[in-house]
Coordinates of C-alpha atoms in Angstrom, one line a residue:
Chain A
M28 CA 30.2 -40.5 11.8
I29 CA 28.2 -40.4 8.6
R30 CA 27.5 -37.3 7.3
I31 CA 24.9 -36.6 4.5
E32 CA 24.8 -32.9 3.3
H33 CA 22.0 -31.7 0.3
L34 CA 22.0 -35.3 -1.2
S35 CA 19.9 -35.3 -4.1
Y36 CA 19.3 -38.6 -6.4
S37 CA 16.8 -38.9 -9.2
F38 CA 16.4 -42.0 -11.5
G39 CA 15.8 -40.5 -14.9
K40 CA 13.9 -36.8 -14.6
Q41 CA 11.8 -38.9 -11.5
P42 CA 13.2 -37.7 -8.1
I43 CA 13.8 -40.2 -5.6
L44 CA 15.8 -37.8 -3.1
N45 CA 15.4 -34.4 -3.0
D46 CA 17.8 -32.4 -1.1
I47 CA 18.4 -34.9 2.3
S48 CA 20.5 -33.4 5.3
L49 CA 21.4 -36.2 8.2
H50 CA 23.9 -36.9 10.9
V51 CA 24.2 -40.6 12.1
A52 CA 26.4 -40.6 15.0
Q53 CA 28.6 -43.4 15.8
G54 CA 27.2 -46.2 17.9
S55 CA 24.0 -45.5 16.9
F56 CA 21.1 -48.1 15.8
T57 CA 19.3 -46.4 13.6
A58 CA 16.0 -47.0 11.5
L59 CA 15.3 -45.9 8.5
L60 CA 11.2 -45.6 7.9
G61 CA 9.5 -44.5 5.4
P62 CA 6.2 -45.7 2.8
N63 CA 7.1 -47.7 -0.3
G64 CA 9.3 -45.7 -2.7
C65 CA 10.0 -43.2 -0.5
G66 CA 13.7 -43.6 -1.0
K67 CA 14.6 -45.4 1.9
T68 CA 16.7 -47.9 0.2
T69 CA 17.9 -45.7 -2.7
L70 CA 19.2 -43.7 0.6
L71 CA 21.0 -46.6 1.8
R72 CA 22.4 -47.4 -1.2
C73 CA 24.0 -44.0 -1.8
I74 CA 25.6 -44.6 1.4
G75 CA 26.9 -47.8 0.5
G76 CA 28.4 -46.4 -2.4
L77 CA 26.5 -48.4 -4.9
L78 CA 24.5 -45.4 -6.3
K79 CA 26.1 -41.6 -7.4
P80 CA 24.0 -39.2 -6.1
Q81 CA 23.9 -36.5 -8.6
K82 CA 23.9 -33.6 -5.9
G83 CA 25.3 -33.3 -2.0
S84 CA 27.8 -34.9 -0.7
I85 CA 28.2 -38.1 1.8
S86 CA 31.3 -38.6 4.2
L87 CA 32.3 -41.0 6.6
Q88 CA 34.5 -40.3 9.4
D89 CA 34.9 -36.5 8.0
R90 CA 35.9 -38.3 4.5
D91 CA 34.0 -37.4 1.3
L92 CA 32.7 -40.9 0.0
R93 CA 33.9 -40.2 -3.0
D94 CA 37.6 -40.2 -1.9
Y95 CA 37.6 -43.8 -1.0
N96 CA 38.5 -46.2 -3.4
P97 CA 36.0 -49.5 -3.3
R98 CA 38.7 -51.5 -1.4
Q99 CA 38.8 -49.0 1.5
L100 CA 35.2 -48.5 1.5
A101 CA 34.7 -52.4 1.8
Q102 CA 36.9 -51.8 4.8
Q103 CA 34.5 -48.9 6.3
L104 CA 30.9 -50.2 5.7
S105 CA 29.3 -53.4 4.9
F106 CA 25.8 -53.9 2.9
V107 CA 23.6 -56.9 3.7
R108 CA 21.3 -56.7 0.8
Q109 CA 17.7 -58.0 0.6
Q110 CA 17.5 -61.9 -0.4
A111 CA 20.3 -62.6 -2.5
S112 CA 20.1 -65.9 -4.3
T113 CA 22.6 -67.3 -7.0
D114 CA 22.0 -70.6 -9.1
F115 CA 26.0 -71.1 -8.2
E116 CA 27.1 -73.1 -4.9
F117 CA 29.0 -71.7 -2.3
T118 CA 28.6 -72.9 1.3
A119 CA 27.8 -70.5 4.0
S120 CA 31.4 -70.6 5.1
D121 CA 32.8 -69.5 1.6
L122 CA 29.8 -67.1 1.2
V123 CA 31.3 -65.6 4.8
M124 CA 35.0 -65.7 4.2
M125 CA 34.2 -63.9 1.1
G126 CA 33.8 -60.8 3.8
R127 CA 37.3 -60.7 4.4
N128 CA 38.3 -60.1 0.4
P129 CA 39.0 -56.4 1.2
Y130 CA 42.0 -57.3 3.5
Q131 CA 42.9 -60.2 1.2
K132 CA 45.7 -59.5 -1.8
H133 CA 44.6 -61.1 -5.0
L134 CA 46.7 -64.6 -5.2
E135 CA 46.5 -64.6 -1.6
N136 CA 44.6 -67.4 0.5
E137 CA 42.8 -66.5 3.3
S138 CA 44.8 -66.7 6.7
Q139 CA 44.6 -68.6 9.8
S140 CA 43.4 -65.9 11.4
D141 CA 40.6 -65.3 8.7
R142 CA 39.6 -68.3 9.4
Q143 CA 39.3 -68.0 13.2
L144 CA 37.5 -64.9 12.6
V145 CA 34.9 -66.3 10.3
E146 CA 34.7 -69.1 12.8
Q147 CA 33.6 -66.6 15.5
C148 CA 31.2 -64.5 13.5
M149 CA 29.1 -67.9 12.0
R150 CA 29.2 -68.8 16.2
Q151 CA 27.9 -65.1 17.0
T152 CA 25.1 -65.7 14.9
N153 CA 24.3 -69.2 15.1
T154 CA 25.1 -70.3 11.8
W155 CA 28.8 -72.5 12.4
H156 CA 26.9 -75.8 12.3
L157 CA 25.6 -74.8 8.5
R158 CA 28.9 -73.8 7.3
E159 CA 28.7 -76.9 4.9
S160 CA 25.3 -76.2 3.7
F161 CA 24.5 -74.1 0.6
P162 CA 21.8 -71.2 0.5
R163 CA 19.4 -73.5 -1.5
E164 CA 19.4 -75.7 1.8
M165 CA 19.0 -72.9 4.0
S166 CA 16.0 -71.5 5.2
G167 CA 15.4 -67.5 5.0
G168 CA 16.1 -66.7 8.2
E169 CA 19.5 -69.1 8.6
L170 CA 20.6 -67.5 5.0
Q171 CA 19.9 -63.6 6.5
R172 CA 22.0 -64.8 9.5
V173 CA 24.9 -65.9 7.0
M174 CA 24.6 -62.6 5.4
I175 CA 24.9 -60.6 8.5
A176 CA 27.9 -63.1 9.9
R177 CA 29.7 -62.0 6.1
A178 CA 29.2 -58.5 7.2
L179 CA 30.4 -59.1 10.8
A180 CA 33.5 -60.9 9.3
Q181 CA 33.9 -57.6 6.7
S182 CA 35.3 -55.9 10.2
T183 CA 33.7 -52.6 9.4
P184 CA 33.1 -49.8 12.1
I185 CA 29.5 -48.9 9.7
M186 CA 27.1 -51.8 9.2
L187 CA 24.1 -50.8 6.6
L188 CA 21.1 -53.4 6.3
D189 CA 18.2 -53.6 3.5
E190 CA 15.2 -55.0 5.2
P191 CA 17.1 -58.0 6.9
T192 CA 13.7 -59.0 8.1
S193 CA 11.7 -59.1 5.3
N194 CA 10.0 -62.9 4.5
L195 CA 10.7 -64.2 8.1
D196 CA 8.3 -65.0 10.3
I197 CA 7.9 -63.2 13.7
A198 CA 10.4 -65.2 15.9
H199 CA 12.9 -64.5 13.3
Q200 CA 12.3 -61.3 13.0
F201 CA 12.8 -60.7 16.8
D202 CA 15.9 -63.0 16.5
I203 CA 17.6 -60.6 14.1
M204 CA 16.8 -57.4 15.6
E205 CA 18.4 -58.7 18.7
M206 CA 21.5 -59.8 17.2
L207 CA 21.7 -56.7 16.0
S208 CA 21.3 -54.4 18.6
N209 CA 23.6 -56.5 20.8
I210 CA 26.3 -56.0 17.8
C211 CA 26.1 -52.5 18.3
Q212 CA 25.9 -52.3 21.8
R213 CA 29.1 -54.8 22.6
Q214 CA 31.2 -53.5 19.3
G215 CA 30.2 -50.2 19.1
K216 CA 29.3 -50.4 15.5
T217 CA 27.1 -47.9 14.0
I218 CA 24.2 -49.8 12.1
L219 CA 21.5 -48.3 9.9
L220 CA 18.7 -50.4 8.8
V221 CA 15.9 -50.1 6.3
V222 CA 12.7 -51.2 8.1
H223 CA 9.3 -51.8 7.3
D224 CA 7.6 -52.8 10.8
L225 CA 7.3 -49.5 12.7
N226 CA 6.4 -52.0 15.8
L227 CA 9.5 -53.6 15.4
A228 CA 11.8 -50.6 15.0
L229 CA 10.0 -48.7 18.3
R230 CA 10.9 -52.5 20.1
Y231 CA 14.7 -52.5 18.9
C232 CA 16.3 -49.3 17.4
P233 CA 16.8 -46.2 19.8
Q234 CA 17.0 -44.0 17.0
A235 CA 14.7 -43.5 13.6
V236 CA 14.5 -41.5 10.4
L237 CA 11.3 -41.1 8.8
L238 CA 11.2 -40.4 4.9
H239 CA 8.5 -39.2 2.8
N240 CA 8.2 -37.5 -0.4
Y241 CA 11.4 -37.6 -1.5
G242 CA 12.7 -36.0 1.7
I243 CA 13.2 -36.4 5.6
I244 CA 10.4 -35.5 7.7
A245 CA 11.6 -36.6 11.2
H246 CA 14.9 -37.8 12.7
G247 CA 16.0 -38.1 16.1
A248 CA 14.5 -40.6 19.3
I249 CA 12.5 -43.3 17.9
E250 CA 9.4 -42.0 20.3
N251 CA 10.1 -38.3 18.8
V252 CA 9.8 -39.8 15.3
L253 CA 7.0 -42.0 15.1
T254 CA 4.0 -39.6 16.5
S255 CA 0.5 -39.9 15.5
N256 CA 0.9 -36.7 13.4
N257 CA 4.2 -37.8 11.9
I258 CA 2.4 -41.4 10.6
R259 CA -0.5 -39.6 9.6
T260 CA 1.8 -37.4 7.3
A261 CA 4.4 -40.3 6.2
F262 CA 1.6 -42.9 5.8
G263 CA -1.7 -41.4 5.9
I264 CA -2.8 -43.9 8.7
E265 CA -4.2 -43.1 12.4
S266 CA -2.5 -44.8 15.0
E267 CA -2.1 -44.3 18.9
E268 CA 0.6 -45.7 20.9
V269 CA -1.0 -48.1 23.7
G270 CA 1.8 -49.7 26.3
G271 CA 4.8 -49.0 24.1
T272 CA 3.1 -50.7 21.0
L273 CA 1.6 -48.6 18.1
R274 CA -1.9 -49.7 17.0
F275 CA -2.9 -48.6 13.4
Y276 CA -6.7 -47.7 12.1
R277 CA -8.2 -45.8 9.1
Chain B
M23 CA 35.8 -89.8 -0.3
S24 CA 33.3 -87.8 0.0
I25 CA 32.4 -85.1 -2.8
R26 CA 32.8 -82.5 0.3
S27 CA 36.5 -83.7 1.1
L28 CA 37.5 -83.3 -2.7
K29 CA 36.8 -80.0 -2.3
S30 CA 39.7 -79.3 0.6
R31 CA 42.8 -77.8 -0.2
W32 CA 44.4 -81.3 -0.3
G33 CA 42.2 -82.4 -2.4
F34 CA 42.4 -80.3 -5.0
F35 CA 46.0 -80.6 -5.3
F36 CA 45.4 -84.0 -6.0
W37 CA 43.1 -83.6 -8.6
I38 CA 45.3 -81.2 -10.1
A39 CA 48.3 -83.8 -9.9
F40 CA 46.1 -86.5 -11.1
L41 CA 44.8 -84.5 -14.1
S42 CA 48.0 -83.3 -15.4
L43 CA 49.4 -86.9 -15.5
L44 CA 46.1 -88.3 -16.9
L45 CA 46.7 -85.6 -19.8
A46 CA 50.3 -86.3 -20.3
A47 CA 49.3 -90.2 -20.5
A48 CA 46.2 -88.8 -23.0
M49 CA 48.6 -87.0 -25.3
I50 CA 51.0 -89.7 -25.8
G51 CA 48.0 -92.6 -26.2
C52 CA 46.5 -90.4 -28.7
A53 CA 49.5 -89.6 -30.3
M54 CA 50.0 -93.4 -30.8
V55 CA 46.7 -94.2 -33.1
G56 CA 45.5 -92.7 -35.9
V57 CA 45.7 -93.9 -39.9
I58 CA 49.6 -94.9 -39.2
K59 CA 49.9 -96.4 -35.9
F60 CA 53.1 -95.7 -33.9
S61 CA 54.9 -97.9 -31.2
L62 CA 56.0 -96.2 -28.4
S63 CA 59.6 -96.1 -29.2
E64 CA 59.3 -95.3 -32.8
M65 CA 57.1 -92.6 -32.4
W66 CA 59.8 -90.1 -31.4
T67 CA 61.9 -90.4 -34.3
S68 CA 59.3 -90.7 -36.9
P69 CA 58.8 -87.4 -39.4
V70 CA 55.2 -87.6 -39.7
F71 CA 54.9 -87.8 -36.1
W72 CA 57.0 -84.2 -35.8
Q73 CA 55.1 -82.6 -38.6
L74 CA 51.5 -83.8 -38.6
R75 CA 50.7 -85.8 -35.5
A76 CA 52.4 -83.9 -32.5
P77 CA 51.3 -80.2 -33.8
R78 CA 47.7 -81.4 -34.1
I79 CA 47.7 -83.0 -30.3
A80 CA 49.3 -79.9 -29.0
L81 CA 46.8 -77.1 -30.6
S82 CA 43.7 -79.6 -29.6
V83 CA 44.9 -79.5 -26.1
L84 CA 45.6 -75.8 -26.1
V85 CA 42.2 -74.9 -27.8
G86 CA 40.5 -77.1 -25.6
A87 CA 42.2 -75.6 -22.5
T88 CA 41.6 -71.9 -24.0
L89 CA 37.9 -72.6 -24.7
S90 CA 36.8 -74.2 -21.2
V91 CA 38.9 -71.6 -19.1
C92 CA 37.1 -68.6 -21.2
G93 CA 34.0 -70.6 -20.6
A94 CA 34.3 -70.8 -17.2
S95 CA 35.1 -66.9 -17.1
Y96 CA 31.9 -65.6 -19.3
Q97 CA 30.2 -68.1 -16.6
S98 CA 31.3 -66.0 -13.6
I99 CA 31.1 -62.5 -15.5
F100 CA 27.7 -62.9 -17.3
R101 CA 26.5 -65.0 -13.8
N102 CA 25.0 -67.5 -15.9
P103 CA 25.9 -70.9 -16.1
L104 CA 24.5 -71.4 -19.6
T105 CA 27.2 -69.4 -21.4
D106 CA 30.3 -70.2 -23.4
P107 CA 31.9 -68.6 -26.2
Y108 CA 30.1 -70.6 -28.9
I109 CA 26.6 -69.8 -27.4
L110 CA 27.2 -66.2 -27.1
G111 CA 28.4 -65.8 -30.4
I112 CA 31.8 -64.7 -30.0
S113 CA 33.2 -67.7 -31.5
S114 CA 31.1 -66.9 -34.5
G115 CA 31.9 -63.2 -34.8
A116 CA 35.6 -64.7 -34.9
S117 CA 35.0 -66.7 -37.7
L118 CA 33.9 -63.6 -39.7
G119 CA 37.0 -62.1 -39.3
A120 CA 38.9 -65.2 -40.1
A121 CA 37.0 -65.2 -43.6
I122 CA 37.2 -61.5 -44.0
A123 CA 41.0 -62.1 -43.9
I124 CA 40.7 -64.9 -46.1
I125 CA 39.2 -62.7 -48.8
C126 CA 41.5 -60.0 -48.6
G127 CA 44.2 -62.4 -48.7
L128 CA 45.4 -61.8 -45.3
S129 CA 45.6 -65.6 -44.7
A130 CA 49.3 -65.8 -46.0
Y131 CA 50.6 -64.1 -42.7
I132 CA 50.1 -65.7 -39.3
W133 CA 48.7 -62.5 -37.3
G134 CA 46.5 -61.7 -40.3
I135 CA 43.4 -64.2 -39.4
G136 CA 43.8 -64.0 -35.5
I137 CA 43.7 -60.3 -35.5
C138 CA 40.9 -60.0 -37.9
S139 CA 39.2 -62.7 -35.7
L140 CA 39.7 -60.4 -32.8
A141 CA 38.3 -57.4 -34.3
T142 CA 35.0 -58.7 -34.9
A143 CA 35.2 -60.6 -31.7
L144 CA 35.4 -57.5 -29.7
I145 CA 33.0 -55.9 -32.0
T146 CA 30.4 -58.9 -31.1
V147 CA 31.2 -59.0 -27.4
F148 CA 30.2 -55.0 -27.5
L149 CA 27.1 -55.7 -29.0
I150 CA 26.3 -58.5 -27.2
Y151 CA 27.1 -56.6 -23.4
N152 CA 25.2 -53.6 -24.4
I153 CA 22.2 -55.4 -26.4
A154 CA 21.6 -57.7 -23.2
S155 CA 22.2 -55.5 -20.6
I156 CA 19.0 -53.3 -19.3
G157 CA 20.2 -50.6 -16.5
N158 CA 22.8 -52.6 -14.5
R159 CA 21.6 -56.1 -15.0
L160 CA 22.1 -58.7 -17.6
H161 CA 19.1 -61.0 -18.3
T162 CA 19.6 -64.7 -19.0
T163 CA 17.2 -64.8 -21.5
T164 CA 18.4 -61.9 -23.7
L165 CA 21.4 -62.6 -23.4
L166 CA 21.1 -66.6 -25.0
L167 CA 18.9 -65.1 -27.9
T168 CA 21.4 -61.7 -28.2
G169 CA 24.0 -64.6 -28.6
V170 CA 21.4 -66.8 -31.0
C171 CA 20.6 -64.0 -33.1
I172 CA 24.3 -62.8 -33.8
T173 CA 25.3 -66.3 -34.4
F174 CA 22.5 -66.4 -37.1
L175 CA 23.5 -63.1 -38.5
I176 CA 27.5 -63.7 -38.7
T177 CA 26.5 -67.1 -40.4
A178 CA 24.7 -65.4 -42.8
V179 CA 27.2 -63.0 -43.5
V180 CA 29.6 -65.6 -44.0
S181 CA 27.6 -67.5 -46.2
F182 CA 27.2 -64.6 -48.1
L183 CA 31.1 -63.9 -48.4
M184 CA 31.4 -67.4 -49.5
V185 CA 28.9 -67.1 -52.4
L186 CA 30.9 -64.1 -53.5
H187 CA 34.1 -65.3 -53.4
Q188 CA 33.7 -69.1 -54.5
D189 CA 37.3 -69.5 -55.1
K190 CA 37.5 -69.3 -51.7
M191 CA 34.8 -71.4 -50.5
E192 CA 37.1 -74.1 -49.1
S193 CA 39.3 -72.6 -46.5
I194 CA 36.4 -71.0 -45.6
I195 CA 33.9 -73.5 -44.8
F196 CA 36.7 -75.0 -42.6
W197 CA 36.1 -71.8 -40.2
T198 CA 32.8 -72.3 -39.5
M199 CA 33.1 -76.1 -39.4
G200 CA 36.2 -76.2 -37.1
S201 CA 39.1 -78.9 -37.5
F202 CA 42.5 -79.7 -36.4
S203 CA 43.7 -81.2 -39.8
T204 CA 45.9 -78.2 -40.6
A205 CA 47.7 -77.8 -37.3
S206 CA 50.9 -76.6 -37.9
W207 CA 53.7 -75.7 -35.1
A208 CA 53.1 -72.0 -36.1
D209 CA 49.6 -72.5 -34.4
V210 CA 50.8 -74.0 -31.3
L211 CA 53.6 -71.2 -30.9
L212 CA 50.9 -68.5 -32.0
L213 CA 48.6 -70.1 -29.3
L214 CA 50.3 -70.8 -26.5
P215 CA 51.8 -67.4 -25.1
I216 CA 48.0 -66.0 -25.4
C217 CA 46.5 -69.3 -23.7
V218 CA 49.2 -69.6 -20.8
G219 CA 49.0 -65.4 -20.3
G220 CA 45.5 -65.6 -20.2
L221 CA 45.1 -68.4 -17.9
F222 CA 47.1 -66.6 -15.2
V223 CA 45.2 -63.2 -16.0
I224 CA 42.1 -65.3 -15.3
H225 CA 43.7 -66.9 -12.4
Y226 CA 44.9 -63.7 -10.6
Y227 CA 41.2 -62.5 -10.9
S228 CA 39.3 -65.7 -9.6
K229 CA 38.4 -64.5 -6.6
D230 CA 37.1 -61.3 -7.9
L231 CA 35.0 -63.7 -10.2
N232 CA 33.8 -65.5 -7.0
L233 CA 32.6 -62.7 -5.6
I234 CA 30.9 -61.5 -8.7
L235 CA 29.5 -64.7 -9.2
A236 CA 27.8 -64.3 -5.5
G237 CA 26.2 -61.2 -7.0
T238 CA 27.4 -57.7 -8.6
E239 CA 26.4 -55.4 -5.8
T240 CA 27.6 -57.9 -3.4
A241 CA 31.1 -58.0 -4.9
Q242 CA 31.1 -54.2 -5.2
S243 CA 30.3 -53.5 -1.5
L244 CA 33.0 -55.9 -0.8
G245 CA 35.8 -53.8 -2.7
V246 CA 35.6 -55.5 -6.2
E247 CA 36.1 -53.1 -8.9
V248 CA 33.3 -55.1 -10.7
E249 CA 33.2 -53.2 -13.9
K250 CA 36.9 -52.7 -14.7
V251 CA 37.6 -56.5 -13.7
K252 CA 34.9 -57.3 -16.3
R253 CA 36.0 -55.2 -18.9
R254 CA 39.4 -56.7 -18.5
L255 CA 38.4 -60.4 -18.6
L256 CA 36.1 -60.0 -21.4
A257 CA 39.2 -58.3 -23.0
V258 CA 41.7 -60.9 -22.7
T259 CA 38.6 -64.0 -23.2
T260 CA 38.0 -62.2 -26.3
L261 CA 41.5 -62.3 -27.5
M262 CA 42.0 -65.8 -26.3
V263 CA 38.9 -67.1 -28.1
A264 CA 39.7 -65.0 -31.4
F265 CA 42.9 -66.9 -31.3
A266 CA 42.1 -70.1 -30.5
V267 CA 39.4 -69.4 -33.9
S268 CA 42.1 -68.4 -35.5
T269 CA 43.6 -71.7 -35.9
C270 CA 40.9 -74.2 -35.6
G271 CA 37.9 -72.5 -36.3
V272 CA 34.6 -72.8 -34.5
I273 CA 34.1 -75.6 -32.1
G274 CA 31.2 -75.0 -30.0
F275 CA 30.2 -76.3 -26.6
V276 CA 33.6 -77.2 -25.3
G277 CA 33.3 -74.0 -22.7
L278 CA 29.8 -74.9 -21.6
V279 CA 30.5 -78.6 -20.8
V280 CA 33.8 -78.2 -19.3
P281 CA 33.4 -75.7 -16.3
H282 CA 30.1 -77.1 -15.5
C283 CA 31.4 -81.1 -15.0
V284 CA 34.6 -79.4 -13.1
R285 CA 31.9 -77.8 -11.0
L286 CA 29.7 -80.9 -9.9
V287 CA 33.4 -82.2 -8.7
L288 CA 35.1 -79.1 -7.1
G289 CA 32.4 -76.6 -6.3
S290 CA 32.2 -72.9 -7.8
D291 CA 35.0 -71.5 -6.4
N292 CA 36.9 -70.0 -9.6
R293 CA 40.3 -70.8 -7.7
K294 CA 40.0 -74.2 -8.6
V295 CA 37.3 -74.1 -11.4
V296 CA 39.9 -72.1 -13.6
P297 CA 43.0 -74.4 -13.5
A298 CA 40.7 -77.5 -13.3
S299 CA 39.2 -76.4 -16.3
F300 CA 42.3 -75.7 -18.3
L301 CA 43.3 -79.4 -17.6
V302 CA 40.1 -81.1 -18.1
G303 CA 39.2 -79.0 -21.2
A304 CA 43.1 -79.9 -23.0
L305 CA 41.9 -83.8 -22.3
F306 CA 38.0 -83.3 -23.4
L307 CA 39.2 -81.8 -26.6
L308 CA 42.1 -83.9 -27.1
L309 CA 40.0 -87.0 -26.6
C310 CA 37.0 -85.4 -29.2
D311 CA 39.6 -84.9 -31.9
T312 CA 41.4 -88.4 -31.3
L313 CA 38.0 -89.9 -31.8
A314 CA 37.0 -87.4 -34.8
R315 CA 40.4 -88.7 -36.9
T316 CA 40.1 -92.1 -36.0
A317 CA 36.1 -93.0 -35.8
L318 CA 35.4 -93.7 -39.5
M319 CA 39.2 -94.2 -40.7
P320 CA 40.4 -92.4 -43.7
N321 CA 37.7 -90.4 -43.3
E322 CA 37.5 -87.3 -40.6
L323 CA 34.3 -86.4 -38.8
P324 CA 34.1 -82.7 -38.1
V325 CA 35.4 -82.6 -34.3
G326 CA 32.7 -79.4 -33.9
S327 CA 29.6 -82.4 -34.4
L328 CA 31.2 -84.7 -31.8
T329 CA 31.4 -81.7 -29.4
A330 CA 27.9 -80.8 -30.1
I331 CA 26.5 -84.2 -29.5
V332 CA 28.1 -84.3 -26.0
G333 CA 27.4 -80.6 -25.0
A334 CA 24.0 -79.8 -26.8
P335 CA 22.1 -82.2 -24.5
L336 CA 23.8 -81.0 -21.4
F337 CA 22.5 -77.8 -22.6
I338 CA 19.2 -78.6 -22.9
F339 CA 19.4 -80.4 -19.7
L340 CA 21.0 -77.6 -17.6
L341 CA 17.7 -75.0 -19.6
Y342 CA 15.7 -77.6 -17.8
R343 CA 16.9 -77.6 -14.6
N344 CA 17.1 -74.0 -14.4
K345 CA 13.6 -74.0 -15.2
P346 CA 11.6 -72.1 -12.2
R347 CA 9.5 -74.4 -10.4
T348 CA 5.7 -74.0 -10.2

């Protein structure tokens, strides 16, 4: 599905990612984990085509990322950013309808089937009642669900999410993760997301990738990735697993 | 009828039809008043009307439409509700070209001033875009300050040119103040294709502009070739502004006031904002110019000062409203 080979990215002289190789299987729900500044977001943005890596290659469905034009790429993968706000006013349904853009021609208006799909995606994320609301009238969790609805409306086989649960309370974090887990299982989408909370990842994501020092230190089933050894290497924190939950101490 | 129902499709067609009729009525009404008053029947046979009044009405309508549509697209391109051709310094940039053209004697050719204005306006846009963008982002404060600084710089250069060429001072002053008093059919015919053509180009990209407005990266991940669209639209809008300025000089704040008012009623969707700004802008500048030539008859007020009286307070209001809450 997503195949990354010998990828390197640097910002000026500062390396961010160094010689990363990774294969993400179709239909997997994978958490990207690691300490602040380890390059999780950069990796996600490289996969999303928002950054151009200096070395190495990324391919989606056995086709090099560079061979996709922006429109084709937007039909392959959707990207949910960290909190995006705007001074301009679009209603929630306008924002979700933007997800249909990769399938519309320039002067074409949205079709009946576009509208039906938007409604379906908004109902699925429990945001249909917000369709006439503006982002400033919504809570953080509601806005995040609208952004996920837009990604769903994009009808892509791959979804990338950059910290979809940041700034949310614990109940909303669970809501979002449960929703994503359902989307992955029922619709067979490949989901790759950056998560900060290791326990949240452990609870919902079967797969994980742990980054540290510009490289990957572990990849695979999450129980095998989040071992106390790996956590010590990546975060410098001691940990132990008690009943499926990690406890941390120094 | 609530605001939100006006944003619906039919509500929008109703608005466009209403605004078109209003504009047509206003054009006829404004043509009747002035130093010479016409009745509706005698107007069509009067040479004074056809040679002086009619081109002036037509030009103010076209310039108003051009500046508003450009303002609306600059606000989307720069993702900033405070930008317009005047505040960004692009109008001043065009006026420098006009001054140079006059000094070099190019004003004899109808295209001469336009081409020179376009050249200096393009240089201005290029400078502003590159100074104000840090990495991938455009910073509001830097953008506005750059516009203000460039306006100061260009005003200074133009004053300098005027002192050096005192014989041509009067015709240069005209470009820095903005006026429709010399409007001719040649000006109208020059601006008409550029204005209408530009409107269609911007309308073609209006869905892309919506996505850019919602976020540059969002737009990119939704399949918009952001940089390409931005470059094309900047080129087209700069062409429009430069030729508008080349016919009537610098008139400020039209591109700020009009799209803002349109958004209050119709929302931020550029598929509606762009065509509606075209009509409302035409109407706004037509009324301002009519006021400018009739308020203190037989003297004329500079139309730019009238638009500034409306626009500057609104600009301050917007700046105040967008102030981060502490």
